Short mmCIF file of C-alpha atoms in Angstrom, two decimals:
data_model
loop_
_atom_site.label_atom_id
_atom_site.label_comp_id
_atom_site.label_asym_id
_atom_site.label_seq_id
_atom_site.Cartn_x
_atom_site.Cartn_y
_atom_site.Cartn_z
CA UNK Q 72 88.97 -82.66 5.12
CA UNK Q 73 86.07 -83.22 2.73
CA UNK Q 74 86.48 -84.70 -0.70
CA UNK Q 75 86.48 -81.91 -3.28
CA UNK Q 76 84.29 -82.84 -6.21
CA UNK Q 77 84.75 -79.71 -8.25
CA UNK Q 78 85.71 -76.06 -7.94
CA UNK Q 79 85.14 -73.06 -10.15
CA UNK Q 80 87.05 -69.81 -10.01
CA UNK Q 81 86.47 -66.25 -11.14
CA UNK Q 82 89.54 -64.00 -11.16
CA UNK Q 83 89.29 -60.22 -11.58
CA UNK Q 84 92.66 -58.82 -12.62
CA UNK Q 85 93.65 -55.38 -11.35
CA UNK Q 86 96.28 -52.99 -12.68
CA UNK Q 87 98.87 -55.50 -13.76
CA UNK Q 88 97.95 -58.60 -15.76
CA UNK Q 89 99.66 -61.69 -17.09
CA UNK Q 90 99.66 -63.28 -20.53
CA UNK Q 91 99.11 -66.65 -18.89
CA UNK Q 92 98.77 -69.55 -18.90
CA UNK Q 93 96.59 -69.59 -15.78
CA UNK Q 94 97.44 -72.68 -13.74
CA UNK Q 95 96.62 -74.10 -10.34
CA UNK Q 96 98.44 -76.47 -8.02
CA UNK Q 97 96.53 -79.46 -6.69
CA UNK Q 98 98.60 -81.72 -4.42
CA UNK Q 99 101.80 -80.66 -6.20
CA UNK Q 100 100.36 -81.22 -9.67
CA UNK Q 101 100.30 -78.01 -11.69
CA UNK Q 102 97.41 -78.02 -14.15
CA UNK Q 103 95.54 -75.63 -16.45
CA UNK Q 104 91.87 -74.88 -15.78
CA UNK Q 105 89.05 -76.57 -17.70
CA UNK Q 106 86.41 -74.49 -19.44
CA UNK Q 107 88.66 -71.43 -19.28
CA UNK Q 108 87.04 -68.23 -20.51
CA UNK Q 109 87.92 -64.54 -20.46
CA UNK Q 110 91.35 -63.10 -19.88
CA UNK Q 111 93.93 -62.01 -17.34
CA UNK Q 112 94.90 -58.64 -18.78
CA UNK Q 113 94.38 -55.46 -16.73
CA UNK Q 114 90.69 -55.16 -15.85
CA UNK Q 115 89.78 -58.50 -17.43
CA UNK Q 116 87.88 -61.36 -15.84
CA UNK Q 117 88.94 -65.01 -16.11
CA UNK Q 118 86.72 -67.98 -15.27
CA UNK Q 119 87.52 -71.65 -15.16
CA UNK Q 120 87.18 -74.75 -13.05
CA UNK Q 121 88.25 -78.32 -12.56
CA UNK Q 122 86.66 -81.68 -11.72
CA UNK Q 123 88.91 -82.79 -8.85
CA UNK Q 124 87.10 -85.77 -7.30
CA UNK Q 125 89.82 -86.14 -4.70
CA UNK Q 126 91.13 -84.67 -1.47
CA UNK Q 127 92.78 -81.29 -1.83
CA UNK Q 128 95.79 -81.34 0.46
CA UNK Q 129 97.03 -78.34 -1.49
CA UNK Q 130 94.98 -76.05 -3.72
CA UNK Q 131 96.64 -72.88 -4.95
CA UNK Q 132 96.67 -70.48 -7.88
CA UNK Q 133 100.16 -70.39 -9.37
CA UNK Q 134 101.78 -67.02 -10.03
CA UNK Q 135 102.97 -65.95 -13.50
CA UNK Q 136 106.29 -67.25 -14.82
CA UNK Q 137 107.40 -63.64 -15.37
CA UNK Q 138 106.23 -60.23 -14.14
CA UNK Q 139 103.62 -59.45 -11.52
CA UNK Q 140 99.94 -60.37 -11.58
CA UNK Q 141 97.77 -58.07 -9.52
CA UNK Q 142 94.49 -59.78 -8.66
CA UNK Q 143 91.76 -57.46 -7.42
CA UNK Q 144 89.35 -60.17 -6.32
CA UNK Q 145 88.74 -63.91 -6.65
CA UNK Q 146 85.62 -65.96 -6.07
CA UNK Q 147 85.97 -69.70 -5.64
CA UNK Q 148 82.91 -71.97 -5.67
CA UNK Q 149 83.49 -75.27 -3.88
CA UNK Q 150 81.47 -78.43 -4.44
CA UNK Q 151 82.56 -80.87 -1.73
CA UNK Q 152 81.20 -84.24 -0.72
CA UNK Q 153 78.82 -84.27 2.28
CA UNK Q 154 78.65 -80.45 2.61
CA UNK Q 155 76.42 -77.96 0.82
CA UNK Q 156 78.19 -76.01 -1.96
CA UNK Q 157 79.79 -72.78 -0.75
CA UNK Q 158 81.66 -69.80 -2.17
CA UNK Q 159 84.63 -67.88 -0.81
CA UNK Q 160 85.61 -64.36 -1.86
CA UNK Q 161 89.27 -63.41 -1.67
CA UNK Q 162 90.59 -59.84 -1.70
CA UNK Q 163 93.61 -58.28 -3.35
CA UNK Q 164 96.80 -60.21 -3.85
CA UNK Q 165 99.84 -59.85 -6.13
CA UNK Q 166 101.60 -62.92 -7.50
CA UNK Q 167 104.97 -63.31 -9.17
CA UNK Q 168 107.28 -66.10 -10.29
CA UNK Q 169 108.13 -67.03 -6.70
CA UNK Q 170 104.63 -67.24 -5.24
CA UNK Q 171 101.30 -69.02 -5.39
CA UNK Q 172 98.17 -68.14 -3.44
CA UNK Q 173 96.17 -70.56 -1.33
CA UNK Q 174 92.65 -71.15 -2.67
CA UNK Q 175 91.36 -73.68 -0.16
CA UNK Q 176 88.99 -72.60 2.60
CA UNK Q 177 86.77 -74.84 4.70
CA UNK Q 178 83.03 -74.32 4.50
CA UNK Q 179 81.97 -71.26 6.55
CA UNK Q 180 80.84 -71.63 10.16
CA UNK Q 181 77.05 -71.19 10.35
CA UNK Q 182 75.85 -67.84 11.72
CA UNK Q 183 72.40 -66.54 12.61
CA UNK Q 184 70.78 -63.17 13.27
CA UNK Q 185 69.81 -62.24 16.82
CA UNK H 101 89.74 -74.34 11.22
CA UNK H 102 91.45 -75.02 7.95
CA UNK H 103 91.90 -78.77 7.82
CA UNK H 104 94.21 -78.93 4.84
CA UNK H 105 97.94 -78.55 5.06
CA UNK H 106 98.80 -76.35 2.08
CA UNK H 107 102.32 -76.81 0.82
CA UNK H 108 103.78 -74.66 -1.93
CA UNK H 109 104.74 -75.97 -5.36
CA UNK H 110 108.42 -76.63 -5.80
CA UNK H 111 110.34 -73.38 -5.46
CA UNK H 112 107.27 -71.26 -4.78
CA UNK H 113 106.18 -69.62 -1.56
CA UNK H 114 102.51 -70.01 -0.67
CA UNK H 115 100.82 -66.77 0.33
CA UNK H 116 97.34 -66.05 1.63
CA UNK H 117 94.85 -63.61 0.14
CA UNK H 118 92.44 -61.94 2.58
CA UNK H 119 89.09 -63.71 2.81
CA UNK H 120 86.27 -61.20 2.35
CA UNK H 121 83.26 -61.58 4.58
CA UNK H 122 80.30 -61.95 2.30
CA UNK H 123 77.62 -61.66 4.95
CA UNK H 124 78.83 -58.55 6.78
CA UNK H 125 76.19 -55.98 7.55
CA UNK H 126 76.39 -52.55 5.92
CA UNK H 127 77.54 -50.07 8.58
CA UNK H 128 75.26 -47.40 7.13
CA UNK H 129 72.09 -49.27 8.13
CA UNK H 130 69.95 -47.39 10.68
CA UNK H 131 68.81 -50.63 12.26
CA UNK H 132 71.09 -52.37 14.75
CA UNK H 133 72.00 -55.72 13.22
CA UNK H 134 73.71 -58.50 15.11
CA UNK H 135 74.98 -61.80 13.76
CA UNK H 136 75.89 -64.63 16.14
CA UNK H 137 78.48 -67.21 15.14
CA UNK H 138 79.26 -70.01 17.61
CA UNK H 139 82.77 -71.38 17.22
CA UNK H 140 83.15 -75.06 16.31
CA UNK H 141 82.81 -77.01 19.56
CA UNK H 142 80.46 -74.40 20.97
CA UNK H 143 82.60 -73.11 23.85
CA UNK H 144 82.18 -69.51 22.75
CA UNK H 145 80.08 -67.39 20.42
CA UNK H 146 81.15 -64.34 18.44
CA UNK H 147 78.64 -61.52 17.91
CA UNK H 148 79.27 -59.11 15.04
CA UNK H 149 77.38 -55.82 14.92
CA UNK H 150 77.02 -53.03 12.42
CA UNK H 151 77.89 -50.60 15.23
CA UNK H 152 81.06 -49.97 17.21
CA UNK H 153 80.79 -51.11 20.81
CA UNK H 154 84.23 -49.94 21.83
CA UNK H 155 86.46 -47.91 19.53
CA UNK H 156 90.24 -47.90 19.84
CA UNK H 157 90.49 -50.40 22.68
CA UNK H 158 89.31 -53.87 23.62
CA UNK H 159 88.54 -55.32 27.02
CA UNK H 160 88.27 -58.76 28.56
CA UNK H 161 85.87 -59.29 31.48
CA UNK H 162 86.81 -62.58 33.16
CA UNK H 163 84.09 -62.45 35.84
CA UNK H 164 80.93 -60.76 37.09
CA UNK H 165 83.01 -58.73 39.55
CA UNK H 166 85.23 -57.37 36.79
CA UNK H 167 82.16 -55.86 35.09
CA UNK H 168 81.47 -53.36 37.89
CA UNK H 169 81.02 -49.91 36.38
CA UNK H 170 80.87 -51.17 32.77
CA UNK H 171 77.14 -51.13 31.91
CA UNK H 172 77.23 -53.49 28.92
CA UNK H 173 79.22 -56.16 30.73
CA UNK H 174 77.06 -55.74 33.84
CA UNK H 175 73.97 -56.45 31.74
CA UNK H 176 75.56 -59.46 30.05
CA UNK H 177 76.74 -61.02 33.32
CA UNK H 178 73.17 -60.74 34.64
CA UNK H 179 72.22 -63.36 32.05
CA UNK H 180 72.41 -66.94 33.23
CA UNK H 181 75.35 -68.89 31.89
CA UNK H 182 77.60 -66.02 30.76
CA UNK H 183 81.15 -66.82 31.90
CA UNK H 184 83.46 -64.29 30.20
CA UNK H 185 83.01 -61.36 27.83
CA UNK H 186 85.48 -59.84 25.38
CA UNK H 187 84.57 -56.55 23.69
CA UNK H 188 86.51 -55.33 20.67
CA UNK H 189 85.41 -52.69 18.16
CA UNK H 190 82.11 -54.01 16.71
CA UNK H 191 82.60 -57.51 18.01
CA UNK H 192 81.71 -59.30 21.22
CA UNK H 193 82.90 -62.77 22.23
CA UNK H 194 81.10 -64.60 25.03
CA UNK H 195 81.98 -67.90 26.69
CA UNK H 196 79.40 -69.83 28.68
CA UNK H 197 79.64 -71.61 32.02
CA UNK H 198 77.85 -74.75 30.93
CA UNK H 199 80.27 -76.36 28.50
CA UNK H 200 77.86 -79.23 27.78
CA UNK H 201 75.37 -76.99 25.94
CA UNK H 202 76.11 -76.54 22.27
CA UNK H 203 72.91 -74.77 21.18
CA UNK H 204 73.68 -71.07 21.49
CA UNK H 205 70.38 -69.78 20.09
CA UNK H 206 68.49 -69.13 23.37
CA UNK H 207 71.42 -67.38 25.08
CA UNK H 208 72.45 -65.61 21.87
CA UNK H 209 68.97 -64.08 21.57
CA UNK H 210 69.20 -62.75 25.15
CA UNK H 211 72.65 -61.34 24.44
CA UNK H 212 71.32 -59.71 21.27
CA UNK H 213 68.56 -58.01 23.26
CA UNK H 214 71.05 -56.82 25.88
CA UNK H 215 73.28 -55.40 23.14
CA UNK H 216 70.36 -53.52 21.57
CA UNK H 217 69.29 -52.07 24.92
CA UNK H 218 72.86 -50.97 25.58
CA UNK H 219 73.22 -49.28 22.20
CA UNK H 220 69.84 -47.54 22.55
CA UNK H 221 70.82 -46.28 26.00
CA UNK H 222 74.03 -44.76 24.70
CA UNK H 223 76.13 -45.66 27.77
CA UNK H 224 79.86 -46.39 27.24
CA UNK H 225 80.85 -50.04 27.03
CA UNK H 226 83.80 -49.64 29.35
CA UNK H 227 84.06 -48.04 32.80
CA UNK H 228 85.73 -44.63 32.74
CA UNK H 229 88.19 -45.73 35.45
CA UNK H 230 89.53 -48.43 33.12
CA UNK H 231 90.11 -46.03 30.25
CA UNK H 232 91.74 -43.48 32.57
CA UNK H 233 94.19 -46.04 33.87
CA UNK H 234 95.04 -47.43 30.43
CA UNK H 235 98.83 -47.46 29.84
CA UNK H 236 100.36 -46.37 26.54
CA UNK H 237 100.80 -48.82 23.65
CA UNK H 238 104.54 -48.64 24.28
CA UNK H 239 104.05 -49.59 27.91
CA UNK H 240 101.90 -52.58 26.95
CA UNK H 241 104.37 -53.60 24.24
CA UNK H 242 107.29 -53.56 26.68
CA UNK H 243 105.36 -55.56 29.26
CA UNK H 244 104.25 -58.19 26.76
CA UNK H 245 107.68 -58.50 25.17
CA UNK H 246 109.15 -59.04 28.62
CA UNK H 247 106.73 -61.84 29.50
CA UNK H 248 107.32 -63.46 26.09
CA UNK H 249 111.09 -63.38 26.61
CA UNK H 250 111.12 -64.47 30.24
CA UNK H 251 108.17 -66.82 30.56
CA UNK H 252 106.42 -67.81 27.32
CA UNK H 253 109.26 -68.57 24.92
CA UNK H 254 111.39 -70.52 27.40
CA UNK H 255 108.26 -72.63 28.04
CA UNK H 256 107.37 -73.40 24.42
CA UNK H 257 111.02 -73.78 23.37
CA UNK H 258 110.94 -77.31 24.80
CA UNK H 259 108.61 -78.24 21.94
CA UNK H 260 110.62 -76.30 19.37
CA UNK H 261 108.09 -73.49 19.42
CA UNK H 262 108.28 -69.73 19.66
CA UNK H 263 105.95 -66.77 20.06
CA UNK H 264 106.53 -63.40 18.40
CA UNK H 265 104.85 -60.13 19.29
CA UNK H 266 103.64 -58.63 16.01
CA UNK H 267 102.12 -55.47 17.38
CA UNK H 268 100.02 -53.61 19.92
CA UNK H 269 97.12 -51.41 18.86
CA UNK H 270 95.42 -49.63 21.72
CA UNK H 271 95.57 -52.47 24.21
CA UNK H 272 94.94 -55.22 21.63
CA UNK H 273 97.94 -57.52 21.26
CA UNK H 274 98.71 -59.48 18.09
CA UNK H 275 101.08 -62.42 18.21
CA UNK H 276 102.32 -65.12 15.89
CA UNK H 277 103.31 -68.63 16.85
CA UNK H 278 106.21 -70.27 15.04
CA UNK H 279 108.36 -73.37 14.93
CA UNK H 280 106.73 -76.35 16.60
CA UNK H 281 103.73 -74.23 17.70
CA UNK H 282 102.72 -73.51 14.09
CA UNK H 283 100.26 -76.18 13.06
CA UNK H 284 100.49 -77.98 16.42
CA UNK H 285 97.20 -79.55 17.51
CA UNK H 286 97.71 -78.18 21.02
CA UNK H 287 98.40 -74.62 19.89
CA UNK H 288 94.91 -73.42 20.82
CA UNK H 289 95.29 -74.82 24.34
CA UNK H 290 98.74 -73.25 24.70
CA UNK H 291 97.34 -69.95 23.51
CA UNK H 292 94.26 -69.82 25.73
CA UNK H 293 95.51 -71.46 28.90
CA UNK H 294 99.18 -70.52 28.78
CA UNK H 295 99.80 -67.38 26.80
CA UNK H 296 96.56 -65.55 27.61
CA UNK H 297 96.99 -66.20 31.33
CA UNK H 298 100.64 -65.12 31.32
CA UNK H 299 99.90 -61.93 29.36
CA UNK H 300 96.94 -60.89 31.51
CA UNK H 301 98.80 -61.60 34.74
CA UNK H 302 101.83 -59.56 33.66
CA UNK H 303 99.93 -56.75 31.93
CA UNK H 304 96.42 -56.50 33.40
CA UNK H 305 95.32 -53.88 30.86
CA UNK H 306 95.71 -56.21 27.88
CA UNK H 307 92.44 -56.51 25.94
CA UNK H 308 92.03 -58.90 23.01
CA UNK H 309 94.92 -61.21 22.16
CA UNK H 310 94.88 -62.03 18.46
CA UNK H 311 96.79 -64.94 16.95
CA UNK H 312 97.78 -64.32 13.34
CA UNK H 313 99.48 -67.68 12.93
CA UNK H 314 98.51 -69.58 9.81
CA UNK H 315 98.48 -72.98 11.50
CA UNK H 316 97.43 -74.69 8.27
CA UNK H 317 100.65 -73.59 6.60
CA UNK H 318 103.05 -74.94 9.19
CA UNK H 319 105.87 -76.77 7.46
CA UNK H 320 107.38 -78.14 10.65
CA UNK H 321 104.59 -78.82 13.10
CA UNK H 322 105.40 -80.64 16.33
CA UNK H 323 103.27 -83.65 15.44
CA UNK H 324 104.48 -84.11 11.87
#
């Protein structure tokens, strides 16, 4: 597991939004994002990030405290120690007060054209 | 492999969102495009195409002899070092005989050329006799469930594990490992050397065997 220096996230909300706050779970610590911009209403785009500088045993986006949050797409940019920066795109997911969605993905396996 | 062990926040269930492939080729492209992706460790390489090789079914060729009558597999087994071939939809997985070689580029280029020649020729990927003898999904499901109940689960139960049949599509089988198997460091070995062998012996028409277990999310792995 590489040390996670920083991650940034872009969340595109679908049909059903949430008033917030937008929080993530890092190793059982629930925190708000730094540099948060935009919104999480229907059709809105939220961006934020966090300087972790630690090992992410758990990294997840926490669901809303009430209602359902339909996320159309998420992009997470990872800046880890000893690996080149990489981005992961996640597809649709719906969160509620009983769920959180995993954000961590290892760096992609190299591929080449033949 | 996901090296973290995600655990949900207190009272919350952790779910997974689908990871979108950012480097997939557009299917509409006229040109045949092939991307090779060796697995970590280098024992096999996955080839993804922007064309279907085999629609509706999948097929595993364990040897040169098994390729008789299937033009694509015949061509691939003529290449030095090809050990096994698995064809599924627009994907091909090849293992090599020489396990000490980790650089796939020379062999992957040859495989790419063979794939292009096959697609240009228009021949089917699978011998007609195989497709004609293919049992129904229900028949495959019954056979696999039987081998899970009689052979596989009694075997993994000793480690607190279990295997569940999630579904059969065509002749592609999807399973999920649970209990002590979920997150176990030996799960891949159990899957490839135990479960695959048992399934193929009991139901010879089984094609790809997909494992949908999220091993990184195991809350009670055997080695915890």
